[in-house]
C-alpha atoms as a PDB file:
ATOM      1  CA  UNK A   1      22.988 -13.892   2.629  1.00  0.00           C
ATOM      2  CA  UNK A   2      21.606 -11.086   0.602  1.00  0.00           C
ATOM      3  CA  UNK A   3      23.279  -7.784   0.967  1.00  0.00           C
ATOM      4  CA  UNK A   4      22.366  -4.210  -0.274  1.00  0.00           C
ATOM      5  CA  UNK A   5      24.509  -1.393   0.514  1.00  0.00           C
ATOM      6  CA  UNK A   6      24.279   1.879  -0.465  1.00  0.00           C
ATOM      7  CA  UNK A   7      26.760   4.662  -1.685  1.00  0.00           C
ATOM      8  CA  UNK A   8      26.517   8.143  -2.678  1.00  0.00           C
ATOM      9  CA  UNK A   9      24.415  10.672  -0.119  1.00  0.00           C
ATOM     10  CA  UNK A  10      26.285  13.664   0.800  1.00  0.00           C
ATOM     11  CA  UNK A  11      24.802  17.037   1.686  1.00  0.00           C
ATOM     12  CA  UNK A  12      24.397  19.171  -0.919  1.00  0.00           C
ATOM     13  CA  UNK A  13      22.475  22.919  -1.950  1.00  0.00           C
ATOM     14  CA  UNK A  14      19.262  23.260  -3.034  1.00  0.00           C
ATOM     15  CA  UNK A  15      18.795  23.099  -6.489  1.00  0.00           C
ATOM     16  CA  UNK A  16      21.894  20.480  -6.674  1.00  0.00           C
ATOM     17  CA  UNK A  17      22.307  17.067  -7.639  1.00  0.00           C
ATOM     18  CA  UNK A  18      23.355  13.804  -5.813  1.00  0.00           C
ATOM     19  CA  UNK A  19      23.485  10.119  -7.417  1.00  0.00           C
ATOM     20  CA  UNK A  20      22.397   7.235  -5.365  1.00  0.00           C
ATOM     21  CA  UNK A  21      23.903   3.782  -5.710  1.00  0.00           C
ATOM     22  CA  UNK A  22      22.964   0.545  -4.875  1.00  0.00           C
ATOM     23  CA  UNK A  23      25.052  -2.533  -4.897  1.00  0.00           C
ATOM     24  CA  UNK A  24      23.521  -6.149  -4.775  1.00  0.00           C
ATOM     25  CA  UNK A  25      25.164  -9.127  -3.496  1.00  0.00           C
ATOM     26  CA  UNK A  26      23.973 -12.896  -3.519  1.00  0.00           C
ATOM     27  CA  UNK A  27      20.884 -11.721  -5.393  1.00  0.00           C
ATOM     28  CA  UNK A  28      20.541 -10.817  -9.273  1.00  0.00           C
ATOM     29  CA  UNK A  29      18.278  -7.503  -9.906  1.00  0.00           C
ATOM     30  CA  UNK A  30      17.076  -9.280 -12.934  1.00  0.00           C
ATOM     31  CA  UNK A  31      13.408  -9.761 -13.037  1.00  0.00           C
ATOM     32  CA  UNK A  32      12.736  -8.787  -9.481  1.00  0.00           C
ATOM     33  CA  UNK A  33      10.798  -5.736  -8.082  1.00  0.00           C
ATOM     34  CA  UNK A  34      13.502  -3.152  -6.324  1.00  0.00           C
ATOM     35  CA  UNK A  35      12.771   0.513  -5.044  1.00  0.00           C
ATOM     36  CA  UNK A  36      13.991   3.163  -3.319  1.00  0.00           C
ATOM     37  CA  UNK A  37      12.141   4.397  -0.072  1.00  0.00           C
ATOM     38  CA  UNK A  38      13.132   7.429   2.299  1.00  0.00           C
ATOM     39  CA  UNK A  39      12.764   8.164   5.447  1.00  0.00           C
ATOM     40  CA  UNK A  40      12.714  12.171   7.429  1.00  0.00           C
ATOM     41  CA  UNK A  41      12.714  12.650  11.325  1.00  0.00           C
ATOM     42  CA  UNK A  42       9.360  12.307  12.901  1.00  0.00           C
ATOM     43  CA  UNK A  43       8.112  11.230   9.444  1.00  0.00           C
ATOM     44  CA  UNK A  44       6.327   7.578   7.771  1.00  0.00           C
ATOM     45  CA  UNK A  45       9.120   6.080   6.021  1.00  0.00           C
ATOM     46  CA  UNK A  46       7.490   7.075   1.745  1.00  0.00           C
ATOM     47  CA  UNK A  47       8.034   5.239  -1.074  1.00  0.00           C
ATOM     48  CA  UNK A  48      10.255   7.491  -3.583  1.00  0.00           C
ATOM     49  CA  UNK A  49      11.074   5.439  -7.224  1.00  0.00           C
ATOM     50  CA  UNK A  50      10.710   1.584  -8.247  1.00  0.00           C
ATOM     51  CA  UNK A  51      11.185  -0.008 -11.015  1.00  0.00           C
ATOM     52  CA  UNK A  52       8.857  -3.516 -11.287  1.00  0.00           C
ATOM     53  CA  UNK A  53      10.060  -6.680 -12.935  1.00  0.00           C
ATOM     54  CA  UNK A  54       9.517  -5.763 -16.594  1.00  0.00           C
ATOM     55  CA  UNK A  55      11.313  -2.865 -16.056  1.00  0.00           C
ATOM     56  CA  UNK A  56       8.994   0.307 -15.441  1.00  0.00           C
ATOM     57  CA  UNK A  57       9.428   2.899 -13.533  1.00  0.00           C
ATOM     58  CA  UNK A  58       7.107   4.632 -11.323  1.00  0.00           C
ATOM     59  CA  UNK A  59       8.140   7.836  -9.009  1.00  0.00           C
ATOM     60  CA  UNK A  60       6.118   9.415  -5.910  1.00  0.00           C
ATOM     61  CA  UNK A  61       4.450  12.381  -7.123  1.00  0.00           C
ATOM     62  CA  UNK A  62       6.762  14.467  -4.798  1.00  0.00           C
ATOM     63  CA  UNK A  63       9.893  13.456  -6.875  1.00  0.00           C
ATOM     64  CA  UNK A  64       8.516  12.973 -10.197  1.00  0.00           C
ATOM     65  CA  UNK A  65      10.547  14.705 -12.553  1.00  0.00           C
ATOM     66  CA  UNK A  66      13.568  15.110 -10.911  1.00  0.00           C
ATOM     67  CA  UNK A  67      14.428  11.963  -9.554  1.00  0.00           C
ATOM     68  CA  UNK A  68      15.026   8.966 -12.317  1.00  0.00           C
ATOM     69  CA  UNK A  69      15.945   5.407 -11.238  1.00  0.00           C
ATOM     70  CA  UNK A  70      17.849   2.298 -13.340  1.00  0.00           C
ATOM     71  CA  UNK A  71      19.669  -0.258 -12.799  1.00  0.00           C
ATOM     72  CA  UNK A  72      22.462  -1.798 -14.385  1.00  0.00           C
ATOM     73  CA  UNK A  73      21.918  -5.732 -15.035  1.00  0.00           C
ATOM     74  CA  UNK A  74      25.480  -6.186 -15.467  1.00  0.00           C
ATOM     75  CA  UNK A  75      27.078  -4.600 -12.585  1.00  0.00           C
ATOM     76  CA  UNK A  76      24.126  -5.574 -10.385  1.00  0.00           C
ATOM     77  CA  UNK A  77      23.428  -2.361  -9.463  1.00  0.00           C
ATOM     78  CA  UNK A  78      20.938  -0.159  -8.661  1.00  0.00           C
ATOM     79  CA  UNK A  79      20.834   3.735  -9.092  1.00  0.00           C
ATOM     80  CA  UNK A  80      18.751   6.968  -8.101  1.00  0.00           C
ATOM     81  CA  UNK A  81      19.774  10.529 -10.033  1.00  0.00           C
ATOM     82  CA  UNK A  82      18.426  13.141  -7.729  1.00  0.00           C
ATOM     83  CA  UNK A  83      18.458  16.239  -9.484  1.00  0.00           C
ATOM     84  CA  UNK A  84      17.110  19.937  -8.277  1.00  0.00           C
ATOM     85  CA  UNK A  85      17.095  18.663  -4.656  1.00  0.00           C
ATOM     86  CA  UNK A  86      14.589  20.856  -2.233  1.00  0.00           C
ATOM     87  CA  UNK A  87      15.423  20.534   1.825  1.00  0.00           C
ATOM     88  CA  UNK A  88      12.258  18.444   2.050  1.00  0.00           C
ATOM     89  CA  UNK A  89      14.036  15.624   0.060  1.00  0.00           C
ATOM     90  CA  UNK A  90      16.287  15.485   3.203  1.00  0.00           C
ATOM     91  CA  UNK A  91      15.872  12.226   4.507  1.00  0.00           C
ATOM     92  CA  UNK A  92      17.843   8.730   5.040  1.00  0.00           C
ATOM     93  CA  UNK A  93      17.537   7.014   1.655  1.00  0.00           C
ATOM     94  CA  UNK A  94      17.172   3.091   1.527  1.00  0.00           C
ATOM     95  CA  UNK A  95      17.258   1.033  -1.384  1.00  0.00           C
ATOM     96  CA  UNK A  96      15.132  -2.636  -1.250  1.00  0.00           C
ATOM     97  CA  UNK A  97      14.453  -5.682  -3.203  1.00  0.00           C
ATOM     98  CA  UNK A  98      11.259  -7.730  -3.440  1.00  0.00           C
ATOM     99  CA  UNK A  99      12.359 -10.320  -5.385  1.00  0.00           C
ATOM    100  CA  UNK A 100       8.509 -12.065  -5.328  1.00  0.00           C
ATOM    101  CA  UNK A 101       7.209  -8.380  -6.200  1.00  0.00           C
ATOM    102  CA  UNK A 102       4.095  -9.207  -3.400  1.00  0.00           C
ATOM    103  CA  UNK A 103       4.740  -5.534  -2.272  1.00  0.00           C
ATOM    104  CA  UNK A 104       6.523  -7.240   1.304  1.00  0.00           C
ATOM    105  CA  UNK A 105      10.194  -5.594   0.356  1.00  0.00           C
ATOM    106  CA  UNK A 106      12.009  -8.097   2.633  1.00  0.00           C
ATOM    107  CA  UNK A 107      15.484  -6.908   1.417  1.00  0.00           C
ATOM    108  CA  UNK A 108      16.853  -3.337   2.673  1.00  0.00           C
ATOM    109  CA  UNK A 109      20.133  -1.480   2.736  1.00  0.00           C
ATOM    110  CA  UNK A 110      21.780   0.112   5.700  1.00  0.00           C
ATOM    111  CA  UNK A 111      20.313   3.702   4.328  1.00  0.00           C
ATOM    112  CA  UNK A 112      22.542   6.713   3.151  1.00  0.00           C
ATOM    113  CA  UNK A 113      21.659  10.412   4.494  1.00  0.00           C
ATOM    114  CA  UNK A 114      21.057  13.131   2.225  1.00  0.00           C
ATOM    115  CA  UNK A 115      20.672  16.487   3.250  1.00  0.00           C
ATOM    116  CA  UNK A 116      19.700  19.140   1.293  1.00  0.00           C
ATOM    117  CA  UNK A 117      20.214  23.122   2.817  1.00  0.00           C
END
């Protein structure tokens, strides 16, 4: 069955960096819509980066700038480079696939926390 698990959250200062990963398993990232989404206590889980099936990128306004995601075809992976982290980017990051790119994400990792102080 389709796996994503991600790596890489850690708590770090404000102003630092942190690199997200992604890995993919029984699915190809080729030519599908995949994202990263976030999720804060008492908060709506948001939307943060995605890139769509030709390959753009589009970023929440809140992270715009600063955050930058890709993906490696190859490795089948998936990445998000967090840099100048504020506390309000703490949150439980998730990575997902929508391989039909109908906006229904029905692919998600287990999440990995980041916490920024």
């Amino acid at each position: 069955h389709v796996q994503l698990v991600e790596s890489g959250g850690g708590s770090v200062e404000t102003g630092g960096s942190l690199r997200l990963s992604c890995a993919l398993s029984q699915l190809r990232y080729n030519n599908k819509c995949v994202g990263w989404f976030r999720q804060a206590p008492g908060k709506e889980r948001e939307g943060v980066a995605f890139i769509d099936r030709g390959g753009a990128t589009n970023y929440a306004w809140s992270v715009k700038d600063r955050f930058t995601t890709s993906k490696d075809n190859a490795n089948n992976a998936l990445y998000l480079q967090m840099n100048s982290l504020k506390p309000e980017d703490t949150a439980m990051y998730y990575c997902a696939a929508d391989p039909p790119c109908h906006s229904l994400w029905p692919y998600w990792g287990q999440g990995t926390q980041v916490t920024v102080s």
